[in-house]
Amino acid sequence: MSAAGKIKAPRGTYDVLGEQSSARAVLEARARAILEGAGYERIETPAFEATELFARGVGASTDIVQKEMYTFTDASGRSLTLRPEGTAPVCRAYVEHGMHKLRQPVRLWYMSSFFRHERAQAGRYRQFWQIGAEALGSEDPALDAESICLLAALLAEMGVASARLRLSSLGSPAARREYREQLQGHLRAHADTLSEDVRARIELNPLRAFDSEHPGTRQVMQTAPLLREFLDVRDAEHFAEVRARLDGAGVAYELDPTLVRGLDYYTRTVFEFTSQALGAQSGVGGGGRYDGLVEMLGGPPTAGIGWAAGVERILLAGAPAPAAPVPVDLFVAYEHAHEDDGSGHAPAGAFALLGEARAAGLIAQMELAGRSLKGQLSYANTLGARYVAILGDGGEVALKDMSGGGQDTLAADAVVHAVLRGLRTL
Ligand code: HAM
């Protein structure tokens, strides 16, 4: 019995093909130039981690941990989770490798895939990619401002249209605790007017009430206490300095006291870039400070700030310049296929010439699909090949200059030299 039905990629996942893959290469190159220029080094962490890392780091009450994680038990009975985000893994690596002993701040960037079981739609996937930047070991407000400026620069370079920056400060955990109690009091006092969903989450996650579209809830939230009224003096000063640095750098932002990020580790500065070009999934990238996270994961008290931006969303909202195609120096073609075994395959000399050309540093390709000579030349033309070497039956080679420079007949071992000479005289 044969099972010949087509197998499709799982819902919320996709294949990266053709133009998409070159657009990503452009994005990666820009991110690398901007971030490595600012002292960030690339980090790769594993695709899966101990489930505990995210339960503790991201927060047990968040949507991510409660509903969206791909968690499984492996053959040795451990609970593992496909990473839903990159900050907790980077902090785990910081602790595991004793990076607090390095010169601070330690700055790390990544471009990796992440996994969340969300409702799939345009701009929202179950496996998606993020570019992220994390700086650990300094609470200088200049670092907050620099981090935000780097994301702003990346979005601007990628042509992300009408990106808007929202900014807020969540203060210290103590201030948040007190604020949380006051907010819960306010919500309980108006419980009858709230949506069922918000009412059910008063104890677990009252801040999410600010996100609600429900008319009754929105009305209640208009008179809700705001976190900024609870910031202590040091947090308020820190935030004022971050804003002053951004003002100095000419970065426009809107203060949004209702900015709620879906992760629990944030302290002090939080921010998010949105783009109207994205419709419902308007968040292009966001981040903030997480001064308690490293300690929560068993490390020394360490400040941290960073962001992540969705690769798909940057490409959807942006207008990246197309990648320049790789120029092909030499295309190896042949007059007649090797017929000894009736296969119609390329003659051995073609493969040998390809190898010789590559060893000499040329970008070379050869005919691999048994096309007619005319078809081979037209393919070489689409590749933008500068030279085509056509192997004849007697071992001689016709070297054709595709930029209109005519054709020479040469011995096979003289071809690479002739191409090199021709390219140098360009
Ligand atoms: P996040 O806001 O959850 O933050 O995700 C950052 C970005 O990833 C979003 O703005 C969005 O562009 C993209 N993204 C998130 N979920 C999806 C999805 N299902 N499909 C497509 N794109 C998505 C974080 O992950 C934090 N770790 C950011 C951070 C770094 N904070 C401090 N350091």
Coordinates of C-alpha atoms and ligand atoms in Angstrom, one line a residue:
M1 CA 0.0 0.0 0.0
S2 CA 1.4 3.4 -0.9
A3 CA 0.8 6.6 1.1
A4 CA 1.3 9.1 -1.7
G5 CA -0.8 12.0 -0.3
K6 CA 0.9 15.4 -0.3
I7 CA 2.4 16.5 3.0
K8 CA 2.1 20.2 3.8
A9 CA 4.1 22.4 6.2
P10 CA 2.3 22.8 9.5
R11 CA -0.1 25.7 10.0
G12 CA 1.6 28.9 10.9
T13 CA 5.0 27.9 9.4
Y14 CA 6.3 28.7 5.9
D15 CA 9.2 28.0 3.6
V16 CA 11.7 30.7 2.8
L17 CA 12.2 30.8 -0.9
G18 CA 13.8 32.9 -3.7
E19 CA 13.3 36.6 -3.2
Q20 CA 12.3 36.2 0.4
S21 CA 15.6 34.5 1.1
S22 CA 17.6 37.3 -0.5
A23 CA 15.5 39.9 1.3
R24 CA 16.4 38.2 4.6
A25 CA 20.1 38.1 3.6
V26 CA 19.9 41.9 3.2
L27 CA 18.2 42.4 6.5
E28 CA 20.8 40.1 8.2
A29 CA 23.7 42.0 6.7
R30 CA 22.2 45.4 7.8
A31 CA 21.6 44.2 11.3
R32 CA 25.1 42.8 11.5
A33 CA 26.6 46.1 10.3
I34 CA 24.6 48.2 12.7
L35 CA 24.9 45.9 15.8
E36 CA 28.5 44.7 15.4
G37 CA 29.5 48.3 14.7
A38 CA 28.0 49.2 18.1
G39 CA 29.9 46.4 19.9
Y40 CA 27.4 43.6 19.8
E41 CA 28.6 40.0 19.2
R42 CA 26.5 37.3 17.7
I43 CA 25.1 34.6 20.0
E44 CA 23.3 31.4 19.1
T45 CA 21.4 29.6 21.9
P46 CA 19.7 26.2 21.5
A47 CA 16.3 25.9 19.9
F48 CA 15.0 24.2 23.0
E49 CA 15.6 24.8 26.6
A50 CA 14.4 23.5 30.0
T51 CA 10.7 24.5 30.4
E52 CA 11.6 26.0 33.8
L53 CA 13.7 28.7 32.1
F54 CA 10.6 30.3 30.5
A55 CA 8.2 29.5 33.3
R56 CA 10.5 31.4 35.7
G57 CA 12.0 34.0 33.2
V58 CA 9.0 35.0 31.1
G59 CA 6.5 34.6 33.9
A60 CA 3.9 31.9 34.8
S61 CA 1.0 34.3 34.3
T62 CA 1.9 35.4 30.8
D63 CA 0.0 34.3 27.7
I64 CA 3.2 32.9 26.3
V65 CA 3.8 30.5 29.2
Q66 CA 0.1 29.8 29.8
K67 CA -1.0 29.1 26.2
E68 CA 1.6 29.4 23.6
M69 CA 4.6 27.2 24.4
Y70 CA 5.5 24.1 22.5
T71 CA 6.4 22.0 25.4
F72 CA 7.3 18.3 25.3
T73 CA 8.8 15.6 27.4
D74 CA 11.9 14.0 25.9
A75 CA 12.9 10.3 26.1
S76 CA 14.6 10.9 29.4
G77 CA 11.5 12.4 31.0
R78 CA 12.7 16.0 31.0
S79 CA 10.3 18.8 30.2
L80 CA 11.7 20.9 27.3
T81 CA 10.2 23.9 25.4
L82 CA 11.0 25.3 21.9
R83 CA 12.1 28.8 22.7
P84 CA 9.3 31.3 22.5
E85 CA 11.7 34.3 22.9
G86 CA 15.4 35.0 23.2
T87 CA 16.0 37.1 26.3
A88 CA 15.7 34.4 28.9
P89 CA 18.0 32.1 26.9
V90 CA 20.6 34.9 26.6
C91 CA 20.5 35.6 30.3
R92 CA 20.8 31.8 31.0
A93 CA 23.9 31.8 28.8
Y94 CA 25.3 34.9 30.6
V95 CA 25.0 33.1 33.9
E96 CA 26.1 29.7 32.6
H97 CA 29.3 31.1 31.1
G98 CA 30.1 33.5 33.9
M99 CA 29.9 36.5 31.6
H100 CA 29.6 38.8 34.5
K101 CA 33.4 38.4 34.7
L102 CA 33.8 40.0 31.3
R103 CA 34.0 43.7 30.5
Q104 CA 30.5 45.1 31.0
P105 CA 28.2 45.7 29.4
V106 CA 28.2 42.4 27.6
R107 CA 26.4 43.0 24.3
L108 CA 24.9 40.2 22.3
W109 CA 22.7 40.0 19.2
Y110 CA 20.9 37.1 17.5
M111 CA 18.8 36.3 14.4
S112 CA 17.0 33.1 15.2
S113 CA 13.7 31.3 15.0
F114 CA 11.2 31.2 17.8
F115 CA 8.0 29.2 18.4
R116 CA 4.6 30.3 19.8
H117 CA 1.4 28.5 19.4
E118 CA -0.6 31.6 18.4
R119 CA -3.5 32.0 16.0
A120 CA -1.8 32.1 12.7
Q121 CA -2.5 35.0 10.3
A122 CA -0.6 37.5 8.1
G123 CA 2.4 38.7 10.2
R124 CA 1.8 36.2 12.9
Y125 CA 3.3 32.7 12.7
R126 CA 4.0 29.7 14.9
Q127 CA 7.6 29.6 13.9
F128 CA 8.9 33.1 13.3
W129 CA 12.3 34.9 13.3
Q130 CA 13.5 37.7 15.4
I131 CA 16.5 39.9 15.3
G132 CA 17.4 40.7 18.9
A133 CA 20.0 42.7 20.8
E134 CA 20.7 42.4 24.5
A135 CA 23.1 44.5 26.7
L136 CA 23.8 43.2 30.1
G137 CA 25.7 44.6 33.1
S138 CA 24.9 48.4 33.0
E139 CA 22.0 50.5 34.1
D140 CA 23.2 53.6 32.4
P141 CA 20.2 55.4 30.8
A142 CA 22.4 56.1 27.8
L143 CA 22.4 52.3 27.2
D144 CA 18.6 52.4 27.0
A145 CA 18.7 55.2 24.6
E146 CA 21.4 53.6 22.5
S147 CA 19.5 50.3 22.3
I148 CA 16.4 52.1 21.1
C149 CA 18.4 54.2 18.6
L150 CA 19.9 51.0 17.1
L151 CA 16.4 49.5 16.5
A152 CA 15.2 52.8 15.1
A153 CA 18.3 52.8 12.7
L154 CA 17.6 49.2 11.6
L155 CA 13.9 50.0 10.9
A156 CA 14.8 53.1 9.0
E157 CA 17.4 51.3 6.9
M158 CA 14.9 48.6 6.0
G159 CA 12.4 51.3 4.9
V160 CA 9.8 50.4 7.5
A161 CA 7.0 52.9 6.8
S162 CA 5.6 55.2 9.5
A163 CA 7.2 53.4 12.4
R164 CA 5.9 54.9 15.6
L165 CA 7.7 54.5 18.9
R166 CA 5.8 54.2 22.2
L167 CA 7.7 54.5 25.4
S168 CA 7.0 54.0 29.1
S169 CA 8.6 53.1 32.4
L170 CA 7.4 50.3 34.6
G171 CA 9.6 51.3 37.5
S172 CA 10.9 48.9 40.1
P173 CA 9.2 45.6 41.2
A174 CA 8.2 47.2 44.5
A175 CA 6.5 50.2 42.8
R176 CA 4.8 47.8 40.4
R177 CA 3.6 45.7 43.3
E178 CA 2.0 48.6 45.0
Y179 CA 0.6 49.9 41.8
R180 CA -0.8 46.4 41.0
E181 CA -2.7 46.3 44.3
Q182 CA -4.2 49.8 43.6
L183 CA -5.2 48.8 40.1
Q184 CA -6.7 45.5 41.3
G185 CA -8.7 47.6 43.9
H186 CA -10.0 49.8 41.1
L187 CA -10.9 46.8 38.9
R188 CA -12.7 45.0 41.7
A189 CA -14.6 48.2 42.5
H190 CA -15.9 48.2 38.9
A191 CA -16.0 44.5 38.3
D192 CA -19.6 44.6 37.0
T193 CA -18.7 46.8 34.1
L194 CA -15.6 44.8 33.0
S195 CA -15.5 42.1 30.3
E196 CA -15.6 38.6 31.6
D197 CA -12.1 38.0 30.4
V198 CA -10.7 41.0 32.2
R199 CA -12.6 40.1 35.4
A200 CA -11.2 36.6 35.4
R201 CA -7.7 38.0 35.2
I202 CA -7.9 40.7 37.9
E203 CA -5.8 38.6 40.3
L204 CA -3.4 37.1 37.7
N205 CA -2.7 39.9 35.3
P206 CA -4.6 43.1 36.0
L207 CA -2.4 45.2 33.6
R208 CA -3.8 43.4 30.6
A209 CA -7.1 45.3 31.2
F210 CA -5.4 48.3 29.4
D211 CA -5.3 46.2 26.3
S212 CA -9.0 45.4 26.2
E213 CA -11.2 46.6 23.4
H214 CA -14.4 45.9 25.4
P215 CA -16.3 49.2 25.8
G216 CA -17.2 48.8 29.5
T217 CA -13.6 47.9 30.3
R218 CA -12.3 50.9 28.4
Q219 CA -14.6 53.2 30.3
V220 CA -13.3 51.7 33.6
M221 CA -9.7 52.1 32.5
Q222 CA -10.1 55.8 31.8
T223 CA -10.1 56.5 35.6
A224 CA -7.7 53.8 36.5
P225 CA -4.5 54.7 38.4
L226 CA -1.4 55.0 36.2
L227 CA 1.9 53.4 36.9
R228 CA 3.9 56.6 36.5
E229 CA 2.2 58.0 39.6
F230 CA 3.9 55.2 41.5
L231 CA 7.5 55.4 40.2
D232 CA 10.0 56.1 43.0
V233 CA 12.5 59.0 42.6
R234 CA 15.4 57.0 41.2
D235 CA 13.2 55.3 38.6
A236 CA 11.6 58.6 37.6
E237 CA 15.0 60.1 37.2
H238 CA 16.3 57.2 35.2
F239 CA 13.3 57.6 32.9
A240 CA 13.8 61.3 32.6
E241 CA 17.4 60.7 31.5
V242 CA 16.4 58.1 28.9
R243 CA 14.0 60.6 27.4
A244 CA 16.6 63.4 27.5
R245 CA 19.0 61.2 25.6
L246 CA 16.4 60.3 23.0
D247 CA 15.4 63.9 22.6
G248 CA 19.1 64.7 22.1
A249 CA 19.4 62.1 19.4
G250 CA 16.3 63.5 17.7
V251 CA 14.3 60.2 18.1
A252 CA 10.6 60.9 18.2
Y253 CA 8.5 58.9 20.7
E254 CA 5.1 59.0 22.4
L255 CA 4.8 58.5 26.1
D256 CA 2.2 55.7 26.6
P257 CA 1.5 54.8 30.2
T258 CA -0.7 52.0 29.1
L259 CA 2.1 50.2 27.2
V260 CA 1.9 46.6 28.3
R261 CA 4.5 44.1 27.1
G262 CA 3.5 40.5 27.2
L263 CA 6.5 39.4 29.3
D264 CA 6.9 39.7 33.1
Y265 CA 10.7 40.4 33.3
Y266 CA 10.5 44.1 32.5
T267 CA 11.6 46.8 34.9
R268 CA 11.9 50.6 34.2
T269 CA 12.1 51.4 30.4
V270 CA 9.8 49.6 28.0
F271 CA 9.2 50.5 24.4
E272 CA 7.5 49.2 21.2
F273 CA 7.7 50.2 17.5
T274 CA 4.5 49.8 15.6
S275 CA 3.8 50.3 11.9
Q276 CA 0.5 51.1 10.2
A277 CA 1.7 49.1 7.2
L278 CA 1.1 45.9 9.3
G279 CA -2.6 46.1 10.1
A280 CA -3.7 44.2 13.1
Q281 CA -0.3 42.8 14.0
S282 CA 1.2 46.2 14.2
G283 CA 4.1 45.5 16.5
V284 CA 7.4 45.5 14.6
G285 CA 9.7 45.3 17.5
G286 CA 9.9 46.0 21.2
G287 CA 11.8 45.5 24.4
G288 CA 12.9 47.1 27.6
R289 CA 15.0 46.7 30.8
Y290 CA 15.0 43.5 32.7
D291 CA 17.2 44.4 35.6
G292 CA 16.1 41.4 37.8
L293 CA 16.1 38.6 35.2
V294 CA 19.7 37.4 35.5
E295 CA 19.4 37.2 39.3
M296 CA 16.0 35.4 38.9
L297 CA 17.9 32.8 36.8
G298 CA 20.5 32.2 39.5
G299 CA 23.1 34.8 38.5
P300 CA 24.5 37.8 40.3
P301 CA 22.3 41.0 40.4
T302 CA 22.8 42.3 36.8
A303 CA 21.0 45.0 34.9
G304 CA 19.9 44.3 31.3
I305 CA 18.2 46.0 28.4
G306 CA 17.3 44.8 24.9
W307 CA 14.8 44.4 22.2
A308 CA 13.6 42.0 19.5
A309 CA 12.0 42.7 16.1
G310 CA 10.1 40.3 13.9
V311 CA 12.0 39.5 10.7
E312 CA 8.7 38.8 8.8
R313 CA 7.2 42.0 10.1
I314 CA 10.2 44.1 9.2
L315 CA 10.1 42.7 5.7
L316 CA 6.3 43.1 5.4
A317 CA 6.4 46.7 6.6
G318 CA 9.7 47.6 4.9
A319 CA 10.9 48.2 1.4
P320 CA 14.4 46.7 1.4
A321 CA 16.6 47.4 -1.5
P322 CA 16.9 44.2 -3.6
A323 CA 20.0 42.2 -3.0
A324 CA 22.6 42.4 -5.8
P325 CA 22.7 39.1 -7.6
V326 CA 25.9 37.1 -7.2
P327 CA 27.9 37.8 -10.4
V328 CA 28.8 34.6 -12.3
D329 CA 32.3 34.9 -13.9
L330 CA 32.2 31.7 -15.9
F331 CA 29.5 29.3 -17.1
V332 CA 30.7 26.0 -18.3
A333 CA 28.6 24.7 -21.2
Y334 CA 29.2 21.9 -23.7
E335 CA 28.3 21.0 -27.3
H336 CA 27.4 17.4 -26.9
A337 CA 26.4 15.4 -23.8
H338 CA 28.5 12.5 -22.8
E339 CA 26.7 9.6 -24.6
D340 CA 28.9 6.6 -23.7
D341 CA 26.4 5.3 -21.2
G342 CA 23.5 6.9 -23.0
S343 CA 22.8 9.1 -20.0
G344 CA 23.1 12.4 -21.7
H345 CA 25.2 13.7 -18.8
A346 CA 27.8 16.5 -18.9
P347 CA 31.2 15.4 -20.2
A348 CA 33.8 14.9 -17.5
G349 CA 35.9 17.8 -18.8
A350 CA 33.1 20.2 -17.9
F351 CA 33.2 19.2 -14.2
A352 CA 37.0 19.4 -14.2
L353 CA 36.9 22.9 -15.7
L354 CA 34.4 24.0 -13.1
G355 CA 36.6 22.8 -10.3
E356 CA 39.7 24.5 -11.8
A357 CA 37.8 27.8 -12.1
R358 CA 36.5 27.7 -8.6
A359 CA 40.0 26.8 -7.2
A360 CA 41.3 29.9 -9.0
G361 CA 38.7 32.0 -7.1
L362 CA 36.2 32.5 -10.0
I363 CA 32.5 32.3 -9.4
A364 CA 31.6 29.5 -11.7
Q365 CA 28.6 27.3 -12.6
M366 CA 28.0 24.5 -15.1
E367 CA 25.2 23.0 -17.1
L368 CA 23.6 20.3 -15.1
A369 CA 20.2 19.7 -16.7
G370 CA 21.2 18.5 -20.2
R371 CA 19.8 21.5 -22.1
S372 CA 20.5 22.1 -25.8
L373 CA 23.5 24.4 -26.4
K374 CA 21.0 27.2 -27.2
G375 CA 19.2 26.5 -23.9
Q376 CA 22.6 26.6 -22.1
L377 CA 23.5 30.0 -23.6
S378 CA 20.2 31.5 -22.7
Y379 CA 20.5 30.1 -19.1
A380 CA 24.0 31.6 -18.8
N381 CA 22.5 34.9 -20.0
T382 CA 19.9 34.8 -17.3
L383 CA 22.6 34.2 -14.7
G384 CA 24.4 37.2 -16.0
A385 CA 27.5 35.1 -16.7
R386 CA 30.5 37.2 -18.0
Y387 CA 32.0 34.3 -19.9
V388 CA 30.7 31.0 -21.2
A389 CA 33.2 28.1 -22.0
I390 CA 31.7 25.7 -24.5
L391 CA 33.4 22.4 -24.5
G392 CA 33.7 20.9 -28.0
D393 CA 34.0 17.2 -28.8
G394 CA 37.7 17.4 -29.6
G395 CA 38.7 18.8 -26.3
E396 CA 39.0 22.4 -27.5
V397 CA 37.0 25.1 -25.8
A398 CA 35.2 28.1 -27.3
L399 CA 35.3 30.9 -24.8
K400 CA 32.5 33.4 -25.3
D401 CA 32.7 36.9 -23.8
M402 CA 29.0 37.6 -23.0
S403 CA 29.6 41.3 -22.7
G404 CA 29.9 41.4 -26.5
G405 CA 33.7 40.8 -26.7
G406 CA 33.5 37.9 -29.2
Q407 CA 34.7 34.4 -29.0
D408 CA 38.1 32.6 -28.9
T409 CA 39.0 29.0 -29.3
L410 CA 41.4 27.7 -26.7
A411 CA 42.9 24.6 -25.2
A412 CA 40.9 23.5 -22.1
D413 CA 43.8 24.3 -19.7
A414 CA 44.1 27.9 -21.0
V415 CA 40.5 28.8 -20.2
V416 CA 40.7 29.9 -16.5
H417 CA 43.8 32.0 -17.2
A418 CA 42.0 33.7 -20.1
V419 CA 39.0 34.5 -18.0
L420 CA 41.1 35.9 -15.2
R421 CA 42.9 38.1 -17.6
G422 CA 39.6 39.2 -19.2
L423 CA 38.1 40.1 -15.8
R424 CA 41.2 42.1 -14.8
T425 CA 40.8 44.3 -17.9
L426 CA 37.2 45.1 -17.2
Ligands
HAM1 P1 7.9 40.3 21.9 O1 7.3 41.6 21.9 O2 7.2 39.2 22.4 O3 9.3 40.5 22.7 O4 8.4 40.0 20.4 C1 9.2 40.9 19.7 C2 8.8 41.0 18.2 O5 8.7 39.6 17.7 C3 7.4 41.5 18.0 O6 7.4 42.9 18.0 C4 7.0 40.9 16.6 O7 7.6 41.7 15.6 C5 7.7 39.6 16.7 N1 6.8 38.5 16.9 C6 6.4 38.1 18.1 N2 5.5 37.0 18.0 C7 5.4 36.8 16.7 C8 4.7 35.8 15.9 N3 3.9 34.9 16.4 N4 4.8 35.9 14.5 C9 5.6 36.8 13.9 N5 6.3 37.7 14.7 C10 6.2 37.7 16.0 C11 10.2 39.5 22.9 O8 10.2 38.5 22.4 C12 11.3 40.0 23.9 N6 12.2 38.9 24.1 C13 12.0 41.2 23.4 C14 13.1 41.7 24.3 C15 14.4 41.5 24.1 N7 12.9 42.4 25.4 C16 14.1 42.6 25.9 N8 15.0 42.0 25.1

